[in-house]
Coordinates of C-alpha atoms in Angstrom, one line a residue:
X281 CA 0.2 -83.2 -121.8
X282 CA 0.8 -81.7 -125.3
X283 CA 1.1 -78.0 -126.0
X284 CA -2.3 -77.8 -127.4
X285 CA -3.9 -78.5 -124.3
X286 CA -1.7 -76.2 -122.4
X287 CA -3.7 -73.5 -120.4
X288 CA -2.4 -70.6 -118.4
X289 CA -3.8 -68.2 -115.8
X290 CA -3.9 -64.8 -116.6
X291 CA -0.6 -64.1 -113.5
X292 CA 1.2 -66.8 -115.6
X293 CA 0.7 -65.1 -118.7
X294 CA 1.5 -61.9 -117.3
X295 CA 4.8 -62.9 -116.1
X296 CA 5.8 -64.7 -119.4
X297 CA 4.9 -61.5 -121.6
X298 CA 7.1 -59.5 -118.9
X299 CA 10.2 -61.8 -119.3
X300 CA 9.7 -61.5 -123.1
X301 CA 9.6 -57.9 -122.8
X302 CA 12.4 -57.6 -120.1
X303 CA 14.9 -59.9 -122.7
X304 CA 13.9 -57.9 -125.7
X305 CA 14.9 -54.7 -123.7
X306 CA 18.0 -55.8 -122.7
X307 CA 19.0 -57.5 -126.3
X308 CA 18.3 -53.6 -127.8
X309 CA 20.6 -52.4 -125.1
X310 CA 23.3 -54.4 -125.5
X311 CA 23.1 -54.5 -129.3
X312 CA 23.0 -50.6 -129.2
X313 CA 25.9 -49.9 -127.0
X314 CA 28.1 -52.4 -128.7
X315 CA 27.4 -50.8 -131.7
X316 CA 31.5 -49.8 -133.3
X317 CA 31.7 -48.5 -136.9
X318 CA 34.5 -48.0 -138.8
X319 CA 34.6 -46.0 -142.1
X320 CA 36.2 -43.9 -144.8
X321 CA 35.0 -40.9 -144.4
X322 CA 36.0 -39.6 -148.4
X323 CA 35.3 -41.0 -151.2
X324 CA 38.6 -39.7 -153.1
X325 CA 39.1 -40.6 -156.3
X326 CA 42.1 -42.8 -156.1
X327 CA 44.7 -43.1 -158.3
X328 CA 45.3 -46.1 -160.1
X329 CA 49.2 -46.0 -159.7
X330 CA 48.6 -45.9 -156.0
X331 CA 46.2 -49.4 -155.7
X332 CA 48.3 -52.6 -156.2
X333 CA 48.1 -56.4 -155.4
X334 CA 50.5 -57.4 -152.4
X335 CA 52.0 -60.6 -152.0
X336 CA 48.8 -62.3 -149.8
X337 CA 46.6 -61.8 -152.7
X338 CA 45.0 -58.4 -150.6
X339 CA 44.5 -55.3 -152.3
X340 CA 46.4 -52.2 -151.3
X341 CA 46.5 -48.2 -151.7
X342 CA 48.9 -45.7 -150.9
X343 CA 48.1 -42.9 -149.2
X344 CA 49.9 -39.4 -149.0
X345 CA 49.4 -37.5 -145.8
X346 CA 45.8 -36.0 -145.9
X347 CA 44.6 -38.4 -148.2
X348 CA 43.1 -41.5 -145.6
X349 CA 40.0 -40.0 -143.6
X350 CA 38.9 -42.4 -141.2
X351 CA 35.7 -41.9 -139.3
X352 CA 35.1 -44.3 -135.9
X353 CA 31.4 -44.2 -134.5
X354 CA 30.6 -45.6 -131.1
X355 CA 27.2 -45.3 -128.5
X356 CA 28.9 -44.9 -125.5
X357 CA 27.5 -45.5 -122.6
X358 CA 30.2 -45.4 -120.2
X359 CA 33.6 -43.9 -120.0
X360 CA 35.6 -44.5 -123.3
X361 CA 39.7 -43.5 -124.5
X362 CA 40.2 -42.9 -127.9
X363 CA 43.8 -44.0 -128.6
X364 CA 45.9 -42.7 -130.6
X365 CA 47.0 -44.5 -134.1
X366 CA 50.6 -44.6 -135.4
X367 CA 50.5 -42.5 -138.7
X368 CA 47.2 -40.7 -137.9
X369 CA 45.8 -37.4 -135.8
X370 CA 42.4 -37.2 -134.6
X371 CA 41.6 -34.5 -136.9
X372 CA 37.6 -33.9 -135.5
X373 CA 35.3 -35.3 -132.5
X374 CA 31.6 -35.0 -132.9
X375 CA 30.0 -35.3 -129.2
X376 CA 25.9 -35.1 -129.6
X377 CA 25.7 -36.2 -125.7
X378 CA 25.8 -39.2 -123.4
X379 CA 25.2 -42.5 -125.1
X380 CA 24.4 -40.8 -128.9
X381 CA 26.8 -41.8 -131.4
X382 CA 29.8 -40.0 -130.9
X383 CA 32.3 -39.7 -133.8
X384 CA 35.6 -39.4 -134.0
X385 CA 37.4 -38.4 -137.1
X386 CA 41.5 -39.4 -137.9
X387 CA 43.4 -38.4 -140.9
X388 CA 46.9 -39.9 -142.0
X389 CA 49.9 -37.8 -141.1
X390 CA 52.4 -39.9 -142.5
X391 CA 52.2 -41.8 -146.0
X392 CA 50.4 -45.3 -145.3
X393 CA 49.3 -48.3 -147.1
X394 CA 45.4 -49.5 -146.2
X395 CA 44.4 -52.7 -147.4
X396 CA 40.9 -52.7 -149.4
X397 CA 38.0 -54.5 -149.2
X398 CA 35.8 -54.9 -152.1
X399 CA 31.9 -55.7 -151.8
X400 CA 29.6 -57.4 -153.8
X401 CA 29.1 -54.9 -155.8
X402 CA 32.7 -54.1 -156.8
X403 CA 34.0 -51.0 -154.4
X404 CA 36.3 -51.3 -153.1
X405 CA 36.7 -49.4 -149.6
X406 CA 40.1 -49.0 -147.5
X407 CA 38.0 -48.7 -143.8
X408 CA 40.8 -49.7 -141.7
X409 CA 43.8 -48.2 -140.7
X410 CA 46.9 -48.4 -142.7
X411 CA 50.7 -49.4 -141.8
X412 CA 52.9 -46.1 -142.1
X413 CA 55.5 -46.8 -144.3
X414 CA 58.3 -45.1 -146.3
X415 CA 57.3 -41.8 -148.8
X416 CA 57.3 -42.9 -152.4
X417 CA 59.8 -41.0 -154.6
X418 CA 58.4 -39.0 -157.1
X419 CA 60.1 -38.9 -160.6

């Protein structure tokens, strides 16, 4: 029996079209509430004296305190901790209710280095936390 000459009652059809729908449902549901972004929040114009090359080939910026804005957006659904991060404050939370895209903002504290990641287009972005390290000396 090939698929061409497959026929289905109209309960059979029914059923499939529900399990279709039921799986779609539950794919949006998960996708949504597993949704975690990450980003710089500012755009600063960064000074070049601060970017450099490290030794893994991965490029770097420092960043005063104040400087690093990152901005962490989650759906959640259920009960979720922020943590704290070493070198950063939660500056700002943005609540819009239950399961909406919360937002959590954290600036730098303590001077850090992020490492960058550049896109196809060139930008480079620092998104992730940095490593607190010591304050440069100015001269």
């Amino acid at each position: 029996m090939g698929i061409k000459n497959l026929k289905l009652d109209f309960e059979t059809t029914v059923r499939i079209v529900q399990i279709g729908f039921g799986l779609a449902v539950m794919g949006y549901g998960v996708a949504y509430y597993t949704y975690d972004n990450q980003t710089q929040v500012i755009e600063c114009n960064i000074d070049d004296s601060n970017v450099y090359i490290d030794s893994e080939g991965q490029t770097c910026c420092y960043f005063e305190p104040g400087e690093h804005v990152i901005k962490v957006s989650r759906n959640d659904a259920y009960y979720h901790k922020y943590e704290t991060v070493d070198g950063y404050m939660i500056n700002m939370v943005e609540t819009k209710g239950w399961k909406c895209n919360n937002k959590v903002y954290y600036v730098n504290v303590e001077p850090v280095i992020a490492i960058g990641k550049t896109d196809k287009k060139g930008n480079t972005t620092y998104n992730e936390f940095g490593t607190v390290t010591q304050p440069r000396k100015t001269k």
